[in-house]
Short mmCIF file of C-alpha atoms in Angstrom, two decimals:
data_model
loop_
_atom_site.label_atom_id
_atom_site.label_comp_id
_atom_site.label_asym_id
_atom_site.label_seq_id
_atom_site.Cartn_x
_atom_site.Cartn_y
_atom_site.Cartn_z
CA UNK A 1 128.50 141.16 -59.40
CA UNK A 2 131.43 142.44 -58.46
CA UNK A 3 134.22 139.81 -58.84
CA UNK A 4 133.18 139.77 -63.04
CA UNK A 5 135.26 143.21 -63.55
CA UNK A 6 138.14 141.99 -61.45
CA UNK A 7 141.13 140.96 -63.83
CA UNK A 8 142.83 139.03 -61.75
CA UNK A 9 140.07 136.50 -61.58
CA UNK A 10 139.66 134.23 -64.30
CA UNK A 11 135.67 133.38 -65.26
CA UNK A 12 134.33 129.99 -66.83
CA UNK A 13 131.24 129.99 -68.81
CA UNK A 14 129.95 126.15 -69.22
CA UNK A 15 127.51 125.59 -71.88
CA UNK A 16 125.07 122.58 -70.54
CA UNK A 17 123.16 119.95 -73.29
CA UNK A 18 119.55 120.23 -74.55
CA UNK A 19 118.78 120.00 -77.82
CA UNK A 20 116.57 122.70 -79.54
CA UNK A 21 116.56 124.15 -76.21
CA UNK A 22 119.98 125.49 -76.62
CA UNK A 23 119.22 128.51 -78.40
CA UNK A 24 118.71 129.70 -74.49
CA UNK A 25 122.51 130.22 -74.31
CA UNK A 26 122.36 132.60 -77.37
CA UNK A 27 120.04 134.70 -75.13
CA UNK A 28 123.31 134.43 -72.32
CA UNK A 29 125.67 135.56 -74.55
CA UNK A 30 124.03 138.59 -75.71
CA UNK A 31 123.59 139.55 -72.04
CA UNK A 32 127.40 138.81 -71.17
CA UNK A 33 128.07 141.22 -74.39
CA UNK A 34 125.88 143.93 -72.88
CA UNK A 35 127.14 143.72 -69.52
CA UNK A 36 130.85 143.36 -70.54
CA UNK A 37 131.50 140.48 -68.80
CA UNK A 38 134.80 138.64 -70.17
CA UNK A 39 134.71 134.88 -70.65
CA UNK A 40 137.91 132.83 -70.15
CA UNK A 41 137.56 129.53 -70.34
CA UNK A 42 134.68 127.85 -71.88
CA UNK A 43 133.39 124.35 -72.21
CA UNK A 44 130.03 122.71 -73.38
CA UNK A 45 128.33 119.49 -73.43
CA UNK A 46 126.06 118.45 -76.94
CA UNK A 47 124.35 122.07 -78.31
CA UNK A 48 126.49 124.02 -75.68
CA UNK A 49 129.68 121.99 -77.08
CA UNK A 50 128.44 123.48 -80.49
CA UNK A 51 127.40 127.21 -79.30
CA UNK A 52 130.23 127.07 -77.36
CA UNK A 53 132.83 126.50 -80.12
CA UNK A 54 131.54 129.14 -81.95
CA UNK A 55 131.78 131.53 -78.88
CA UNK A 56 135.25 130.37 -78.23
CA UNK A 57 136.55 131.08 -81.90
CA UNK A 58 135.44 134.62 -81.53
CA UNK A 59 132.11 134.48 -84.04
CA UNK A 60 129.93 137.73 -82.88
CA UNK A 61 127.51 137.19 -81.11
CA UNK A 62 124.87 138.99 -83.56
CA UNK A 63 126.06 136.40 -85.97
CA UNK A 64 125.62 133.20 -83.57
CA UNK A 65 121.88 134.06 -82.70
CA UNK A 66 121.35 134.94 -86.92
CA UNK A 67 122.73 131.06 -87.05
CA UNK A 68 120.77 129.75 -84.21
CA UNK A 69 117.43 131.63 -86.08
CA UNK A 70 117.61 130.18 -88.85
CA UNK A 71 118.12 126.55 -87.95
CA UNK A 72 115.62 123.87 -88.30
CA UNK A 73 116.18 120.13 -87.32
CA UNK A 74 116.81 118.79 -91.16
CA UNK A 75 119.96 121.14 -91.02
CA UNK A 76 121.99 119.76 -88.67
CA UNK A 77 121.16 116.00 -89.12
CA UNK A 78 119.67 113.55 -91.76
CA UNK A 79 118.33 109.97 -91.73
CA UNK A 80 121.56 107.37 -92.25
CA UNK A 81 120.37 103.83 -90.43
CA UNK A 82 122.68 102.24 -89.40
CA UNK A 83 122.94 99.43 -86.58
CA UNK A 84 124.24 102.24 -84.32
CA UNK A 85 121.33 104.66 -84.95
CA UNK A 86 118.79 106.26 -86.92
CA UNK A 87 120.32 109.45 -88.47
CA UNK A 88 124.09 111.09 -88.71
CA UNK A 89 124.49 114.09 -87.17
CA UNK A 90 127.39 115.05 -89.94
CA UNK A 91 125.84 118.56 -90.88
CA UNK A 92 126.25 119.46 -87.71
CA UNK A 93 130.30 119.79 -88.14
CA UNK A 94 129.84 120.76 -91.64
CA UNK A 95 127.83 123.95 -90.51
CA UNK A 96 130.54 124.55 -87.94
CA UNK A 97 132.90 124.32 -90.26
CA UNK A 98 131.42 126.74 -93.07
CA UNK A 99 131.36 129.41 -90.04
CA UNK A 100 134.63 129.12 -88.34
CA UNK A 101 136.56 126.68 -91.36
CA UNK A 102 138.16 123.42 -90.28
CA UNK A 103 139.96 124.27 -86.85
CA UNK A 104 141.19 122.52 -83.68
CA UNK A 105 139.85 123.19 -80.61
CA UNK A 106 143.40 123.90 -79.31
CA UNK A 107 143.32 127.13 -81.82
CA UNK A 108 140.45 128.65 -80.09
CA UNK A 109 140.50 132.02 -79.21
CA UNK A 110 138.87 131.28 -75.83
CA UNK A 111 140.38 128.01 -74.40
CA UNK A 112 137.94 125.61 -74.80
CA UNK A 113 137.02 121.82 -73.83
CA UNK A 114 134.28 119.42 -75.28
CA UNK A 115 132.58 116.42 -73.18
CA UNK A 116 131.71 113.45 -75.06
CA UNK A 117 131.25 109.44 -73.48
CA UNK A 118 133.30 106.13 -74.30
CA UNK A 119 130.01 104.51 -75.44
CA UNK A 120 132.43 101.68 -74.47
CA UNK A 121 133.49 102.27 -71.59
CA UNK A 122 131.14 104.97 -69.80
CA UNK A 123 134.07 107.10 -69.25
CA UNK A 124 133.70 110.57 -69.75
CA UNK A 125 135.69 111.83 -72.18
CA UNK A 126 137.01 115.65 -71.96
CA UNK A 127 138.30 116.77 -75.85
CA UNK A 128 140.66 119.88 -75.46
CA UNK A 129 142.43 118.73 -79.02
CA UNK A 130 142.10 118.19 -82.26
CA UNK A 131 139.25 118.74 -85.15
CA UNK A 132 136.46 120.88 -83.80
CA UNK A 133 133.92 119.46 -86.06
CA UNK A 134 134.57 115.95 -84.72
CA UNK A 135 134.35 116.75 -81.34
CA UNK A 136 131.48 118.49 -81.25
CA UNK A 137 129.63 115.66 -83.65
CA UNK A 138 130.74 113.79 -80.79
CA UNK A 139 129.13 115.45 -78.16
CA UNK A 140 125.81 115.84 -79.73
CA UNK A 141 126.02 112.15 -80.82
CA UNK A 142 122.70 111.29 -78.40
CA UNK A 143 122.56 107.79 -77.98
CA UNK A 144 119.82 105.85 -80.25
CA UNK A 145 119.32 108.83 -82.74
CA UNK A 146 122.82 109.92 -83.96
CA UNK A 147 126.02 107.53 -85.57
CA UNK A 148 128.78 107.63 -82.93
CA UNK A 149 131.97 109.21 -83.75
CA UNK A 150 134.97 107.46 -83.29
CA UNK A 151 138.27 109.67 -82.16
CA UNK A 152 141.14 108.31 -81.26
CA UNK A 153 139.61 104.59 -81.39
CA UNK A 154 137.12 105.80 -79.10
CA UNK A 155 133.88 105.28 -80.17
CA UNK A 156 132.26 108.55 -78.68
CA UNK A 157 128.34 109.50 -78.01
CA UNK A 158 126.84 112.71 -76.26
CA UNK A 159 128.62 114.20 -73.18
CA UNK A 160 125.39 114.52 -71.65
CA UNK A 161 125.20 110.95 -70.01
CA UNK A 162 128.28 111.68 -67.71
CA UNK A 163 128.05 115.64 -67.23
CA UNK A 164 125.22 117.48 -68.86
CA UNK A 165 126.35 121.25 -67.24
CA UNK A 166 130.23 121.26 -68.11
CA UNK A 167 132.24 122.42 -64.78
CA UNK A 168 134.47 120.11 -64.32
CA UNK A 169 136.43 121.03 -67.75
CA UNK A 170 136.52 124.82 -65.57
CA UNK A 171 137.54 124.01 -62.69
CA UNK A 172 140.78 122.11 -64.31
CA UNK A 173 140.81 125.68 -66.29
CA UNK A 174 141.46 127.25 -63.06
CA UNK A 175 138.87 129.28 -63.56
CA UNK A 176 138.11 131.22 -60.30
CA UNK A 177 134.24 132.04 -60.82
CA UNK A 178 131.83 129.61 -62.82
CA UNK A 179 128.67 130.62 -64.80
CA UNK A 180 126.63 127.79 -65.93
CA UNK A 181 123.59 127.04 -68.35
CA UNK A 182 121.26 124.16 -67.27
CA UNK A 183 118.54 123.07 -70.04
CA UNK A 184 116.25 121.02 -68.24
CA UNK A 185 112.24 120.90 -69.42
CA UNK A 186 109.54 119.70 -66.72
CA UNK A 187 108.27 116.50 -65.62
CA UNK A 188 104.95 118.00 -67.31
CA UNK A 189 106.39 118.38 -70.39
CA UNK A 190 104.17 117.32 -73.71
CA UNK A 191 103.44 113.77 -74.74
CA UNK A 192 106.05 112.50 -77.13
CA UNK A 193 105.05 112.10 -80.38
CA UNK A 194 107.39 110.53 -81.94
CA UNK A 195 110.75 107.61 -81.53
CA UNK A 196 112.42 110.97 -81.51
CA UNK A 197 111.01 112.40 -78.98
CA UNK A 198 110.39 108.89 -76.57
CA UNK A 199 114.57 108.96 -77.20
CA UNK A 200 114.83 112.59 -75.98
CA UNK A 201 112.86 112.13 -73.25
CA UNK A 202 114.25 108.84 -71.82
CA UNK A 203 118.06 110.32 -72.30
CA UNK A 204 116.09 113.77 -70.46
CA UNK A 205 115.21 111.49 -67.44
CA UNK A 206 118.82 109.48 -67.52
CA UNK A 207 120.54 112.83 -67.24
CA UNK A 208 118.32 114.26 -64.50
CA UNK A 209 118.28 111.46 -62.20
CA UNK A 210 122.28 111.25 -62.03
CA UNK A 211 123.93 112.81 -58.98
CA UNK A 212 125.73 115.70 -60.42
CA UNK A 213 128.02 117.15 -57.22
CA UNK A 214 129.86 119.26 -59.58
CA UNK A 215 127.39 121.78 -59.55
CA UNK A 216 128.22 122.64 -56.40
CA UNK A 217 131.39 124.13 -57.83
CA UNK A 218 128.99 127.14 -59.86
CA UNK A 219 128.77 130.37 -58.78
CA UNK A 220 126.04 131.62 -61.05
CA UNK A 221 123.39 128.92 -62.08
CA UNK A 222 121.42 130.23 -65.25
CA UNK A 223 118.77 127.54 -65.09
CA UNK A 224 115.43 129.02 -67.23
CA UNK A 225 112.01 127.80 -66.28
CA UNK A 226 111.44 125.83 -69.79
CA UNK A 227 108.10 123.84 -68.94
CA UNK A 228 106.12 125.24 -71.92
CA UNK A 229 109.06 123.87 -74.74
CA UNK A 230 110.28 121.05 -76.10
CA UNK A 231 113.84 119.53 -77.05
CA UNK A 232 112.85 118.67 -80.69
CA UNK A 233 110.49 121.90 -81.98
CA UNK A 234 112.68 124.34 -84.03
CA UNK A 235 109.43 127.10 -84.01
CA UNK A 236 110.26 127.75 -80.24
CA UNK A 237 113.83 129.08 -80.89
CA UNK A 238 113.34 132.63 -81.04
CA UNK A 239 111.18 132.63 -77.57
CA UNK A 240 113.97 130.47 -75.90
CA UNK A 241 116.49 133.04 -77.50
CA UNK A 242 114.55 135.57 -75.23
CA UNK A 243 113.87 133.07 -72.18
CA UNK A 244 117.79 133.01 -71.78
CA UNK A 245 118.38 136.70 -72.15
CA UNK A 246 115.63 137.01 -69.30
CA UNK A 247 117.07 134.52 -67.15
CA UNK A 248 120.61 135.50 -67.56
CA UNK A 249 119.49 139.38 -67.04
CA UNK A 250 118.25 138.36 -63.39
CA UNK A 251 120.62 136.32 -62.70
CA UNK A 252 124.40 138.44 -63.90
CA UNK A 253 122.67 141.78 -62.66
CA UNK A 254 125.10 143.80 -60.98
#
């Protein structure tokens, strides 16, 4: 594709939510690495709000998909009832933290934006300052499961409710050509097992049923065929790892 080596243009990479099935956008980024293709602009939405701030702070991209590896579901949350929800998603920011230290997201070396909601309000809620950590707690904050975080007096929940593939935060970028990540799992997907899982699948189904017009604004969808995985098992990561580099190998070929 042509227009990716052209410097004038400026290229937006938005990182869309998912759960466990975010380790497809490691797979991306090793295939923008191979294929040289510079990123300026970047936003994400839940696990591409926390893939994405790593990306944007410059962490290698050998290093992200070590990270991504090695996670399991206990690391980046922990049971803390509360009558918001059943667990805190807290290690989440503390694991971004220990890789990148405390930063703002205005000190990223790729601009970058978060979407979270007003759990209030149902406004969407675009984060382009202040702690990293927070914002991205924020935007994986899925309604039911994790604490909200409050910034600003907002009391903030996952970005996924109002846009679950990030392009709006882009196009106010300016950026000129958009590539895009959609995590979606089939209508056939397993039987839940578990209140985590009926959760997960009843925020899948919110998401998926909302108009999203936005999209329209993409120029490069990278949308993986994910029927045979699940938002919650941590055992899948290194195939998904490989389902994105597949996808996003067809899809950025030149």
């Amino acid at each position: 594709m042509k227009f990716f080596h052209k410097k004038e243009k400026k290229t937006g990479l938005g990182l869309g939510g998912g759960a466990v099935l975010g380790a497809v956008h490691v797979g991306v980024l090793k295939v923008l690495k191979e294929k040289n293709i510079k990123i300026d602009c970047v936003s994400g939405t839940s696990i591409g709000a926390f893939i994405g701030g790593l990306y944007a702070f410059g962490v290698d991209t050998d290093e992200i998909e070590k990270l991504t590896r090695d996670l399991r579901w206990l690391d980046i949350s922990e049971v803390s009832l509360s009558k918001f929800g059943l667990m805190s998603n807290e290690k989440i920011g503390k694991l971004l933290t220990e890789q990148i230290g405390d930063k703002n997201i205005e000190d990223a070396k790729i601009p970058l934006r978060v979407i979270a909601t007003d759990i209030a309000s149902g406004e969407k809620v675009i984060l382009e300052k202040g702690n990293l950590a927070a914002a991205v707690r924020a935007s994986t904050c899925i309604p039911g499961i994790f604490k909200p975080i409050e910034i600003d007096g907002r009391l903030l929940v996952d970005g996924g409710i109002v846009e679950n593939v990030p392009v709006t935060p882009l196009v106010d970028m300016g950026a000129d050509h958009i590539i895009a990540v959609q995590l979606t799992v089939s209508a056939a997907a397993k039987r839940p097992e578990h209140i985590i899982e009926v959760l997960l699948n009843t925020f899948e189904f919110m998401i998926t049923n909302i108009s999203k017009p936005y999209l329209e604004d993409v120029d490069v969808m990278i949308k993986p065929d994910l029927s045979d995985f699940d938002k919650v098992d941590t055992d899948q990561i290194s195939d998904l790892i490989k389902k994105g580099y597949e996808e996003a190998e067809k899809m950025l070929s030149s």
